[in-house]
């Protein structure tokens, strides 16, 4: 195993390798494949929603199916597409950026992925077993508690399992950043993406437990006859809303912050300048993370919290515009006077700045509690959050995947096709969502199956639907680009973008142990420091020696599979108690796997110094 | 760590350990006294409006003792655990405060 040389392996061997891998770069690819699949699925659901709304009084899909469609679109896009794609970026870049050989807990990294994957599959199985969840991605009680069928049960179990995976991932990245930075890599020398991932992981650590608690309460209400959300039995429906948004609001920062960090890196690299106001950027990132925990009730202004609570949350919400504004200006000043190269990642970054700023304007408007009584549950809200999530997170994911594609697969994505993918997506995005603000101001409510003719809503909806198809075209071109690059493009070698940070000091794709010798970091933008001083490469911080690596393991897959089976068992035990056997069997699989993991010593293996000198692992 | 008997660092470490031990014993005694006071207040049947805040206050102090003297958070190299601990307390506090003020009362 220590001499992983270049040889063609069979499909089965490759599959087994990926099922058992603990290598952060391969787990990044797994997240990319799974997240990409769910992104396409969520996109398909979005197109179906837009086709239904293409003309007034349309009968494309039934009302019930429409409810399932928008619920699954939201849930899939947030939990199963955006989160794993963000984790793709973190997994591929973060250990390399801090000069580490892997994350702190490779086993947990793999476990986090498989939990997410099985949770996602469980959630989507609902389509085939009597209908998907249909109470909105926010699943407000009492609608979600009373929703008939098993759709919402799949929502509860699926999110619970995938949420555990996310929590594990977040903790893993925290420990990695705290403990595994290369010598000289102080906190204030970390690349912005690493800083943002650090703050994001803190948010994951503190926000996801609220979701876990909420889902457990709902699980007991729906499947085991509890009454947490039933006012007639002394429960309280508002508790769900609070728990969901105590999680949900930090969640949107969990999505956007890594992308902020990524854009900082991209803009700095392609402007050939140090990031303007690095310490202010760090401060702004931390401040956004901090404020992110005190604004959740702005989702609930019309719930009836009272004027005092509404005012507090309104002011706190508006305060977030300040650190975000700091970031916007710092990106602009980084570009100012820079030697700008308009590569595809930079194109997405430049497209992101105005798009996200427009989304931010909508956000500040919505933060005005009094005005929110007009905006609430209209298409204005839909327009706003798609502007920040698509214009921010999705643009960022496209930029990040293009930027780090060399680290993932050793090739640069075709630039021309990349630009052809950008423009329809960018134009389509503004067509789809800008008009939705206006539709909202005209009174079109969100989540309605139909709108009526002669209410001046026809043109706006038609434009929006055309825009959605343009975005689909952009996405398809992006996929074509991936296939084209895999077939036609040449390997790019080390440092294809003339990078500034440590991930570009290793060959693309990196060997499985990342760094032959851990580098010594001598400043912010560590590689750039060496380039400016004429060294061109990092000074090693240690002599060449044996490298300790973890063994592959199948146990994370089994633990997750067990929970998946248990989930199905607990969902169906409502109908027939015999399903409890399945539930218990699933839990047994999980616990036995955990037991095996605890009892069996797995000390890993060493890549020997002599093999490293002969070039083991380099491709 | 190689410390030779009689060297300055050895003496320093010895003195420091001695001091730590003293602090631990003092805080341990304090905690027992606090617990006795709490029980005493309840047994003596003071007004609950008086007893409950006092007990909560003593509990907070005990948690502090526990963290700083028994779990060594007063020592060097614990700044990051403190940051996370206090962030967690902050988030939990905000959550409970919101629940108490705008949901339940």
XYZ file of C-alpha atoms in Angstrom:
724
model
C 0.000 0.000 0.000
C 2.870 2.320 0.729
C 3.964 2.290 -2.894
C 0.795 3.448 -4.591
C 2.223 3.606 -8.062
C 0.478 4.501 -11.261
C -1.437 1.474 -12.404
C -4.831 0.946 -13.931
C -7.135 -0.596 -11.402
C -10.423 -2.318 -12.035
C -13.741 -0.576 -11.412
C -14.421 -2.754 -8.386
C -11.122 -1.883 -6.755
C -11.665 1.830 -7.357
C -15.196 1.636 -5.950
C -13.953 -0.204 -2.865
C -11.210 2.375 -2.488
C -13.767 5.193 -2.424
C -16.153 3.308 -0.105
C -13.396 2.858 2.449
C -11.280 5.959 1.937
C -10.275 8.276 4.774
C -8.205 10.578 2.536
C -9.592 14.126 2.685
C -9.055 14.618 -1.048
C -11.054 11.531 -1.986
C -13.753 12.441 0.532
C -13.901 15.833 -1.173
C -14.586 14.031 -4.449
C -17.286 11.942 -2.765
C -18.912 15.114 -1.407
C -18.647 16.646 -4.878
C -20.353 13.706 -6.581
C -23.120 13.370 -3.983
C -23.632 17.128 -3.600
C -23.556 17.596 -7.355
C -26.199 14.916 -7.815
C -28.487 16.511 -5.253
C -27.820 19.940 -6.778
C -29.101 18.670 -10.121
C -32.066 17.031 -8.396
C -32.925 20.249 -6.558
C -32.501 22.151 -9.822
C -34.918 19.815 -11.549
C -37.445 20.433 -8.785
C -36.918 24.187 -9.228
C -37.617 23.888 -12.952
C -40.821 21.974 -12.258
C -41.918 24.747 -9.854
C -41.147 27.389 -12.474
C -42.980 25.469 -15.220
C -46.040 25.278 -12.963
C -45.856 29.081 -12.541
C -45.119 29.886 -16.191
C -48.709 31.021 -16.847
C -51.760 31.814 -14.740
C -54.018 28.988 -13.613
C -51.599 26.337 -14.886
C -52.356 22.627 -14.359
C -48.859 21.227 -14.940
C -48.705 19.467 -11.553
C -51.299 18.963 -8.832
C -51.441 21.130 -5.717
C -50.208 18.342 -3.430
C -47.289 17.515 -5.677
C -46.454 21.220 -5.871
C -46.200 21.344 -2.078
C -43.843 18.366 -2.123
C -41.857 19.959 -4.925
C -41.083 23.269 -3.185
C -40.460 21.554 0.140
C -37.974 19.157 -1.378
C -36.405 21.889 -3.512
C -35.574 23.922 -0.408
C -34.535 20.999 1.765
C -32.422 19.396 -0.951
C -30.691 22.592 -1.977
C -29.779 23.677 1.565
C -28.954 20.392 3.289
C -28.016 18.062 0.457
C -26.507 20.324 -2.204
C -25.050 23.515 -0.706
C -23.732 21.950 2.525
C -21.861 19.033 0.910
C -20.501 21.221 -1.867
C -19.178 23.614 0.785
C -17.690 20.536 2.486
C -16.102 19.585 -0.828
C -14.272 22.899 -0.840
C -13.285 22.644 2.818
C -12.043 19.068 2.458
C -9.982 19.672 -0.626
C -8.424 22.981 0.330
C -8.390 23.410 4.091
C -5.757 20.817 5.142
C -3.555 21.887 2.248
C -3.906 25.580 3.085
C -2.638 25.095 6.629
C 0.104 22.673 5.645
C -1.409 19.517 7.161
C -1.231 15.943 5.850
C -4.925 15.283 6.501
C -7.725 16.420 8.778
C -7.395 15.702 12.488
C -9.776 12.716 12.465
C -9.761 11.004 9.052
C -12.116 8.282 10.302
C -14.681 10.870 11.430
C -14.322 12.673 8.127
C -15.403 9.535 6.328
C -18.175 8.904 8.883
C -19.466 12.457 8.370
C -19.714 11.923 4.640
C -21.516 8.578 4.850
C -23.984 9.875 7.433
C -24.774 12.801 5.143
C -25.082 10.524 2.097
C -27.404 8.029 3.770
C -29.475 10.841 5.300
C -29.892 12.378 1.864
C -30.871 9.082 0.276
C -33.366 8.409 3.078
C -34.961 11.821 2.595
C -35.313 11.295 -1.140
C -36.641 7.746 -0.797
C -39.864 9.434 0.332
C -40.634 10.160 -3.338
C -41.050 6.427 -3.926
C -42.864 5.567 -0.690
C -46.097 7.506 -0.673
C -44.984 11.090 -1.214
C -42.278 13.505 -0.171
C -42.403 15.989 2.746
C -44.866 18.772 2.017
C -44.751 21.280 4.884
C -42.057 23.590 3.517
C -38.332 23.250 4.187
C -38.954 25.105 7.464
C -41.485 22.427 8.532
C -43.473 24.740 10.805
C -45.629 23.038 13.391
C -48.552 22.337 13.546
C -48.708 21.783 9.766
C -45.679 19.492 9.839
C -47.012 17.525 12.799
C -50.420 17.029 11.216
C -49.196 16.395 7.669
C -50.618 12.988 6.679
C -48.555 10.107 5.295
C -44.892 9.484 5.975
C -43.371 12.413 4.052
C -42.523 14.489 7.132
C -41.224 11.382 8.931
C -38.675 10.974 6.156
C -37.813 14.663 6.584
C -37.221 14.221 10.314
C -35.145 11.047 10.069
C -33.240 12.043 6.936
C -32.199 15.423 8.310
C -31.357 13.973 11.703
C -28.904 11.510 10.162
C -27.345 13.937 7.703
C -27.241 16.646 10.397
C -25.143 14.361 12.603
C -22.738 13.996 9.688
C -22.464 17.761 9.307
C -21.838 18.240 13.024
C -19.065 15.644 12.930
C -17.539 17.373 9.914
C -17.608 20.750 11.639
C -15.901 19.493 14.791
C -13.298 17.747 12.682
C -12.375 20.943 10.842
C -12.208 22.872 14.123
C -9.703 20.457 15.616
C -7.753 20.393 12.367
C -7.351 24.153 12.303
C -6.549 24.445 16.001
C -4.019 21.610 16.164
C -2.574 20.903 12.753
C -1.283 24.184 11.369
C 2.239 23.986 9.954
C 5.095 25.632 11.877
C 4.838 29.395 11.462
C 1.176 29.285 10.408
C -0.194 31.567 13.132
C -3.874 32.403 13.221
C -3.265 35.748 11.578
C -1.364 34.104 8.728
C -4.128 31.705 7.790
C -5.658 32.187 4.320
C -9.118 33.785 4.428
C -10.809 30.576 3.304
C -9.352 28.768 6.298
C -10.393 31.574 8.620
C -13.910 31.552 7.222
C -14.080 27.759 7.516
C -12.942 28.077 11.125
C -15.754 30.483 11.985
C -18.187 28.359 9.976
C -17.212 25.274 11.938
C -17.854 27.152 15.189
C -21.303 28.055 13.865
C -21.931 24.413 12.945
C -20.869 23.359 16.426
C -23.302 25.716 18.137
C -26.181 25.834 15.645
C -26.738 22.209 14.656
C -27.640 21.029 18.168
C -30.701 23.323 18.001
C -31.828 21.515 14.860
C -31.137 18.155 16.448
C -33.281 19.075 19.447
C -36.076 20.392 17.240
C -36.057 17.272 15.078
C -36.090 14.997 18.116
C -39.119 16.824 19.520
C -40.855 16.522 16.181
C -39.900 12.863 15.891
C -41.536 12.177 19.258
C -44.607 14.210 18.298
C -45.094 12.420 14.999
C -43.974 8.876 15.735
C -44.281 8.282 19.456
C -47.345 10.270 20.483
C -45.701 13.178 22.316
C -47.258 16.671 22.364
C -44.418 19.179 22.355
C -46.042 21.197 19.585
C -49.701 20.577 20.433
C -51.253 23.548 22.285
C -54.350 21.539 23.235
C -52.092 19.273 25.290
C -49.982 22.028 26.818
C -47.404 22.187 24.037
C -46.371 25.248 22.059
C -46.015 25.485 18.272
C -43.768 28.528 18.476
C -40.984 26.466 20.065
C -40.388 24.737 16.736
C -40.068 28.063 14.943
C -37.516 29.286 17.473
C -35.485 26.076 17.481
C -35.555 25.874 13.721
C -34.361 29.454 13.232
C -31.809 29.361 16.059
C -30.316 26.714 13.832
C -31.557 28.109 10.519
C -30.126 31.579 10.650
C -26.581 30.542 11.576
C -27.043 27.917 8.846
C -27.241 30.566 6.134
C -23.991 32.049 7.461
C -22.537 28.547 7.544
C -23.223 28.506 3.815
C -22.045 32.002 2.945
C -18.957 32.482 5.140
C -16.725 29.832 3.495
C -17.660 31.363 0.176
C -16.675 34.824 1.435
C -13.311 33.346 2.370
C -12.966 31.619 -0.959
C -13.725 34.808 -2.888
C -11.136 36.652 -0.794
C -8.526 34.088 -1.882
C -9.663 34.118 -5.512
C -9.782 37.907 -5.787
C -6.381 38.270 -4.153
C -4.812 35.598 -6.385
C -6.187 36.951 -9.644
C -5.510 40.593 -8.769
C -1.918 39.645 -7.926
C -2.254 41.629 -4.705
C -2.325 40.931 -1.030
C -5.891 40.966 0.262
C -6.796 44.542 1.218
C -7.465 44.829 4.950
C -6.765 41.212 5.898
C -7.222 41.789 9.629
C -10.431 43.745 9.024
C -11.673 40.799 6.947
C -10.930 38.397 9.789
C -12.659 40.708 12.230
C -15.683 41.040 9.947
C -15.916 37.258 9.542
C -15.866 36.688 13.288
C -18.361 39.491 13.845
C -20.784 38.062 11.279
C -20.515 34.699 13.011
C -21.182 36.308 16.384
C -24.120 38.428 15.237
C -25.510 35.452 13.346
C -26.718 33.996 16.634
C -28.811 36.957 17.734
C -30.950 37.616 14.698
C -32.944 34.431 14.199
C -36.271 35.974 15.189
C -36.239 38.257 12.124
C -37.720 35.227 10.365
C -40.628 35.463 12.814
C -41.541 39.168 12.896
C -45.187 38.425 12.094
C -45.448 35.583 14.618
C -46.415 38.089 17.284
C -43.295 38.408 19.420
C -44.202 41.942 20.419
C -42.747 45.316 19.515
C -39.745 45.164 21.859
C -38.482 41.784 20.649
C -39.088 42.764 17.036
C -37.106 45.996 17.473
C -34.148 44.249 19.089
C -33.929 41.641 16.368
C -34.451 44.254 13.646
C -31.550 46.388 14.877
C -29.275 43.365 15.344
C -30.087 42.264 11.801
C -29.278 45.629 10.302
C -25.980 45.599 12.224
C -24.836 42.625 10.129
C -24.797 44.876 7.079
C -21.777 46.641 8.605
C -19.228 43.771 8.627
C -20.625 42.576 5.305
C -20.081 46.055 3.892
C -16.490 45.964 5.175
C -15.994 42.818 3.148
C -17.522 44.193 -0.025
C -15.290 47.279 0.097
C -12.191 45.229 0.885
C -12.789 43.057 -2.168
C -13.190 46.147 -4.322
C -10.013 47.692 -2.892
C -8.140 44.440 -3.443
C -8.993 44.617 -7.118
C -8.244 48.328 -7.330
C -4.877 48.778 -8.969
C -4.370 45.036 -9.162
C -3.073 43.103 -12.127
C -6.440 41.475 -12.822
C -6.719 38.219 -14.762
C -10.312 37.451 -15.751
C -10.181 33.699 -15.316
C -13.368 31.741 -14.688
C -13.115 31.779 -10.861
C -12.471 35.524 -11.003
C -15.462 35.965 -13.329
C -17.720 34.289 -10.779
C -16.166 36.437 -8.045
C -16.746 39.669 -9.949
C -20.296 38.546 -10.750
C -20.833 37.727 -7.105
C -20.051 41.181 -5.686
C -22.948 43.160 -7.220
C -25.339 40.193 -7.079
C -24.749 39.579 -3.408
C -24.916 43.294 -2.638
C -28.381 43.487 -4.204
C -29.365 40.509 -2.040
C -27.999 42.383 0.975
C -30.126 45.445 0.167
C -33.217 43.234 0.147
C -32.064 41.833 3.463
C -31.846 45.230 5.126
C -35.299 46.111 3.742
C -36.705 42.903 5.218
C -35.021 43.688 8.537
C -37.328 46.653 9.028
C -39.874 44.856 11.175
C -42.747 47.209 10.411
C -42.229 46.904 6.658
C -41.800 43.159 6.966
C -45.501 42.857 7.714
C -45.953 43.714 4.038
C -43.109 41.596 2.651
C -43.673 38.539 4.798
C -44.332 35.315 2.867
C -44.357 37.098 -0.470
C -42.103 36.561 -3.454
C -40.017 39.488 -2.172
C -38.602 37.101 0.421
C -38.084 34.423 -2.220
C -36.236 36.941 -4.398
C -34.079 38.082 -1.476
C -32.869 34.725 -0.257
C -32.236 33.401 -3.736
C -30.136 36.503 -4.408
C -27.915 35.786 -1.435
C -27.866 32.010 -1.743
C -27.551 31.670 -5.518
C -25.704 34.955 -6.052
C -23.468 34.163 -3.082
C -23.232 30.484 -2.293
C -23.838 28.928 -5.722
C -21.588 31.433 -7.503
C -19.005 30.663 -4.841
C -19.345 26.929 -5.319
C -18.870 27.300 -9.068
C -15.874 29.558 -8.487
C -14.393 27.271 -5.838
C -14.842 24.082 -7.813
C -13.223 25.696 -10.848
C -10.421 27.202 -8.751
C -9.575 23.951 -6.937
C -10.366 21.551 -9.795
C -6.592 21.045 -10.284
C -6.334 19.824 -6.676
C -9.292 17.494 -7.195
C -8.403 16.032 -10.592
C -5.073 17.467 -11.738
C -6.503 19.473 -14.623
C -7.723 23.023 -15.127
C -11.325 23.172 -16.337
C -11.571 24.520 -19.859
C -11.636 28.324 -19.596
C -13.695 28.972 -22.705
C -16.463 26.549 -21.717
C -16.281 27.938 -18.189
C -17.085 31.402 -19.485
C -19.853 30.040 -21.716
C -21.319 28.433 -18.583
C -21.050 31.660 -16.578
C -22.967 34.061 -18.798
C -26.297 32.202 -19.231
C -26.230 31.360 -15.536
C -25.486 34.945 -14.519
C -28.089 36.531 -16.812
C -30.641 33.813 -16.046
C -30.093 34.288 -12.325
C -30.894 38.004 -12.455
C -33.878 37.390 -14.752
C -35.312 34.744 -12.459
C -34.976 36.440 -9.133
C -34.915 40.212 -9.615
C -38.429 40.209 -11.005
C -39.531 38.111 -8.040
C -38.892 41.079 -5.737
C -41.370 43.090 -7.793
C -43.868 40.222 -7.957
C -43.660 40.115 -4.174
C -44.272 43.836 -3.802
C -47.308 43.393 -6.076
C -48.644 40.907 -3.549
C -47.805 37.477 -4.963
C -47.518 35.117 -1.968
C -44.824 32.445 -1.849
C -45.591 28.709 -1.885
C -48.902 29.163 -3.757
C -49.679 26.542 -6.357
C -51.341 28.954 -8.804
C -51.837 32.602 -9.525
C -54.870 33.985 -11.276
C -54.985 35.744 -14.675
C -55.504 39.528 -14.978
C -53.578 40.322 -11.799
C -50.583 41.753 -13.685
C -48.464 38.820 -12.507
C -48.279 37.033 -15.895
C -45.286 38.754 -17.487
C -43.177 38.681 -14.337
C -43.660 34.970 -13.840
C -42.937 34.230 -17.484
C -39.658 36.174 -17.312
C -38.751 34.366 -14.115
C -39.322 30.968 -15.714
C -37.255 31.850 -18.792
C -34.449 32.924 -16.457
C -34.610 29.583 -14.661
C -34.080 27.788 -17.961
C -31.078 29.992 -18.739
C -29.584 28.928 -15.400
C -30.224 25.314 -16.361
C -28.353 25.902 -19.637
C -25.423 27.368 -17.692
C -25.348 24.328 -15.422
C -25.468 21.928 -18.367
C -22.555 23.727 -20.042
C -20.646 23.397 -16.749
C -21.236 19.629 -16.807
C -20.198 19.445 -20.450
C -17.061 21.318 -19.423
C -16.294 18.677 -16.787
C -16.655 15.875 -19.336
C -14.688 17.775 -21.980
C -11.883 18.526 -19.529
C -11.706 14.924 -18.376
C -11.380 13.716 -21.959
C -9.387 16.406 -23.750
C -7.423 18.653 -21.403
C -3.818 18.112 -20.433
C -2.571 17.615 -16.867
C -1.701 21.005 -15.441
C 1.149 20.239 -13.049
C 1.930 22.282 -9.951
C 0.502 25.744 -9.322
C -1.565 26.385 -12.469
C -2.998 29.736 -11.255
C 0.235 31.338 -9.973
C -1.189 30.962 -6.477
C -0.287 32.607 -3.207
C -1.185 30.012 -0.579
C 0.125 26.624 0.523
C -2.296 24.461 -1.476
C -0.380 25.442 -4.618
C 2.976 24.233 -3.325
C 2.009 20.594 -3.813
C 1.621 18.846 -7.183
C -1.875 18.788 -8.702
C -3.435 16.438 -7.789
C -1.534 16.168 -4.509
C 0.027 12.852 -3.412
C -2.038 11.056 -0.773
C 0.260 12.284 2.026
C 0.009 15.906 0.738
C 3.398 17.229 1.873
C 6.596 15.229 1.646
C 7.952 17.617 4.263
C 5.757 19.982 6.240
C 6.523 23.521 5.020
C 7.756 26.391 7.156
C 5.406 29.358 6.911
C 7.048 32.769 6.955
C 4.136 35.125 6.434
C 0.642 35.690 5.122
C 0.276 34.210 1.616
C 3.110 31.820 2.429
C 3.913 30.747 -1.122
C 3.858 34.338 -2.358
C 6.378 35.349 0.307
C 8.770 32.729 -1.085
C 8.071 33.734 -4.678
C 8.783 37.400 -3.947
C 12.047 36.491 -2.237
C 13.092 34.422 -5.215
C 12.915 30.980 -3.628
C 9.867 29.856 -5.563
C 9.252 27.001 -3.156
C 8.679 26.465 0.535
C 11.452 25.865 3.025
C 10.752 22.546 4.759
C 10.210 22.681 8.496
C 11.358 19.101 9.093
C 13.831 16.604 7.630
C 12.497 13.985 5.261
C 11.163 11.145 7.393
C 8.604 8.363 7.592
C 5.023 9.525 7.243
C 2.331 7.984 9.405
C -0.923 7.423 7.498
C -4.303 6.007 8.543
C -5.653 2.779 7.047
C -8.767 2.693 4.919
C -11.851 1.461 6.724
C -15.326 0.262 5.860
C -16.715 0.895 9.339
C -18.058 4.447 8.724
C -20.160 3.083 5.881
C -21.577 0.356 8.141
C -22.341 2.773 11.005
C -24.252 5.021 8.614
C -25.992 2.123 6.889
C -27.203 0.924 10.288
C -28.721 4.304 11.094
C -30.316 4.428 7.647
C -32.019 1.063 8.217
C -33.015 2.105 11.738
C -34.530 5.291 10.300
C -36.753 3.328 7.931
C -37.779 0.987 10.747
C -38.778 3.845 13.052
C -40.705 5.621 10.305
C -42.870 2.576 9.584
C -43.363 1.348 13.144
C -46.166 3.940 13.293
C -48.236 1.682 11.009
C -47.113 -1.673 12.283
C -45.116 -2.306 15.451
C -43.275 -5.169 13.768
C -41.204 -2.588 11.922
C -39.531 -1.934 15.266
C -37.533 -5.101 14.565
C -36.022 -3.357 11.536
C -35.303 -0.289 13.636
C -33.554 -2.299 16.322
C -31.661 -4.356 13.735
C -30.374 -1.131 12.186
C -29.245 0.213 15.543
C -27.533 -3.112 16.227
C -25.545 -2.811 13.001
C -24.475 0.668 14.076
C -23.512 -0.324 17.604
C -21.684 -3.478 16.538
C -19.717 -1.424 14.001
C -18.855 1.102 16.696
C -17.852 -1.724 19.023
C -15.562 -3.228 16.393
C -14.010 0.173 15.838
C -13.383 0.592 19.565
C -12.008 -2.866 20.181
C -9.819 -3.332 17.128
C -6.535 -1.469 17.237
C -5.937 0.218 13.926
C -2.587 1.916 14.106
C -2.248 2.855 10.452
C 0.934 2.404 8.471
C 4.080 4.305 7.565
C 5.218 5.570 4.212
C 8.928 4.997 4.420
C 11.549 7.611 3.798
C 13.276 5.490 1.141
C 10.023 5.126 -0.802
C 9.409 8.873 -0.586
C 12.808 9.531 -2.074
C 11.906 7.198 -4.956
C 8.761 9.275 -5.494
C 6.018 7.156 -3.929
C 2.530 8.530 -4.301
C 3.379 11.181 -6.847
C 1.370 10.839 -10.006
C 11.095 17.429 30.818
C 14.287 16.970 32.643
C 14.342 18.871 35.882
C 17.201 18.273 38.319
C 16.671 18.544 42.019
C 18.091 21.822 43.265
C 17.931 23.633 39.900
C 15.960 26.863 39.775
C 13.246 25.497 37.500
C 12.818 22.476 39.756
C 12.405 24.695 42.784
C 10.002 26.912 40.864
C 7.906 23.929 39.760
C 7.876 22.576 43.275
C 6.730 25.890 44.694
C 4.080 26.177 41.985
C 2.722 22.683 42.613
C 2.587 23.467 46.308
C 0.603 26.605 45.599
C -1.743 24.716 43.256
C -2.351 22.149 45.955
C -3.155 24.902 48.432
C -5.639 26.495 46.028
C -7.276 23.152 45.354
C -7.721 22.451 49.043
C -9.087 25.935 49.723
C -11.578 25.741 46.856
C -12.552 22.234 47.902
C -13.293 23.509 51.415
C -15.219 26.447 49.973
C -17.324 24.122 47.848
C -18.231 21.989 50.824
C -19.178 25.107 52.794
C -21.279 26.366 49.879
C -23.085 23.050 49.677
C -23.759 23.134 53.427
C -25.100 26.683 53.122
C -27.411 25.637 50.284
C -28.783 22.696 52.226
C -29.025 24.824 55.354
C -31.098 27.450 53.588
C -33.559 24.864 52.352
C -33.794 23.055 55.695
C -34.266 26.347 57.565
C -37.207 27.088 55.223
C -36.302 30.631 54.266
C -38.483 32.458 51.751
C -37.928 30.753 48.325
C -37.499 34.175 46.731
C -34.410 34.486 48.910
C -33.187 30.881 48.807
C -33.364 30.250 45.059
C -31.169 33.180 43.918
C -28.610 32.407 46.611
C -28.406 28.746 45.627
C -28.082 29.668 41.947
C -25.335 32.154 42.752
C -23.421 29.616 44.828
C -23.830 27.082 42.029
C -22.297 29.489 39.516
C -19.325 30.112 41.803
C -18.862 26.364 42.240
C -18.852 25.837 38.480
C -16.158 28.492 38.254
C -14.088 26.782 40.951
C -14.537 23.458 39.236
C -13.397 24.771 35.865
C -10.557 26.990 36.985
C -8.996 25.114 39.881
C -9.861 21.458 39.339
C -9.876 21.410 35.546
C -6.867 23.763 35.307
C -8.455 26.424 33.135
C -6.489 29.010 35.117
C -3.290 27.541 33.673
C -1.627 28.636 30.462
C -2.726 27.207 27.126
C -6.422 27.169 27.893
C -7.473 30.286 26.043
C -9.100 28.407 23.172
C -11.145 26.095 25.382
C -12.270 29.230 27.264
C -13.326 30.931 24.043
C -15.413 27.946 23.016
C -16.818 27.443 26.490
C -17.940 31.039 26.766
C -19.292 31.111 23.210
C -21.347 28.043 24.020
C -22.591 29.584 27.257
C -23.441 32.757 25.365
C -25.481 30.927 22.708
C -27.270 28.817 25.301
C -27.959 31.917 27.414
C -29.447 33.843 24.486
C -31.606 30.861 23.578
C -32.926 30.400 27.091
C -33.405 34.138 27.538
C -35.486 34.290 24.357
C -37.544 31.252 25.309
C -38.169 32.648 28.779
C -39.005 36.187 27.739
C -40.958 35.779 24.514
C -42.284 32.233 24.449
C -43.178 31.155 27.927
C -43.984 34.428 29.709
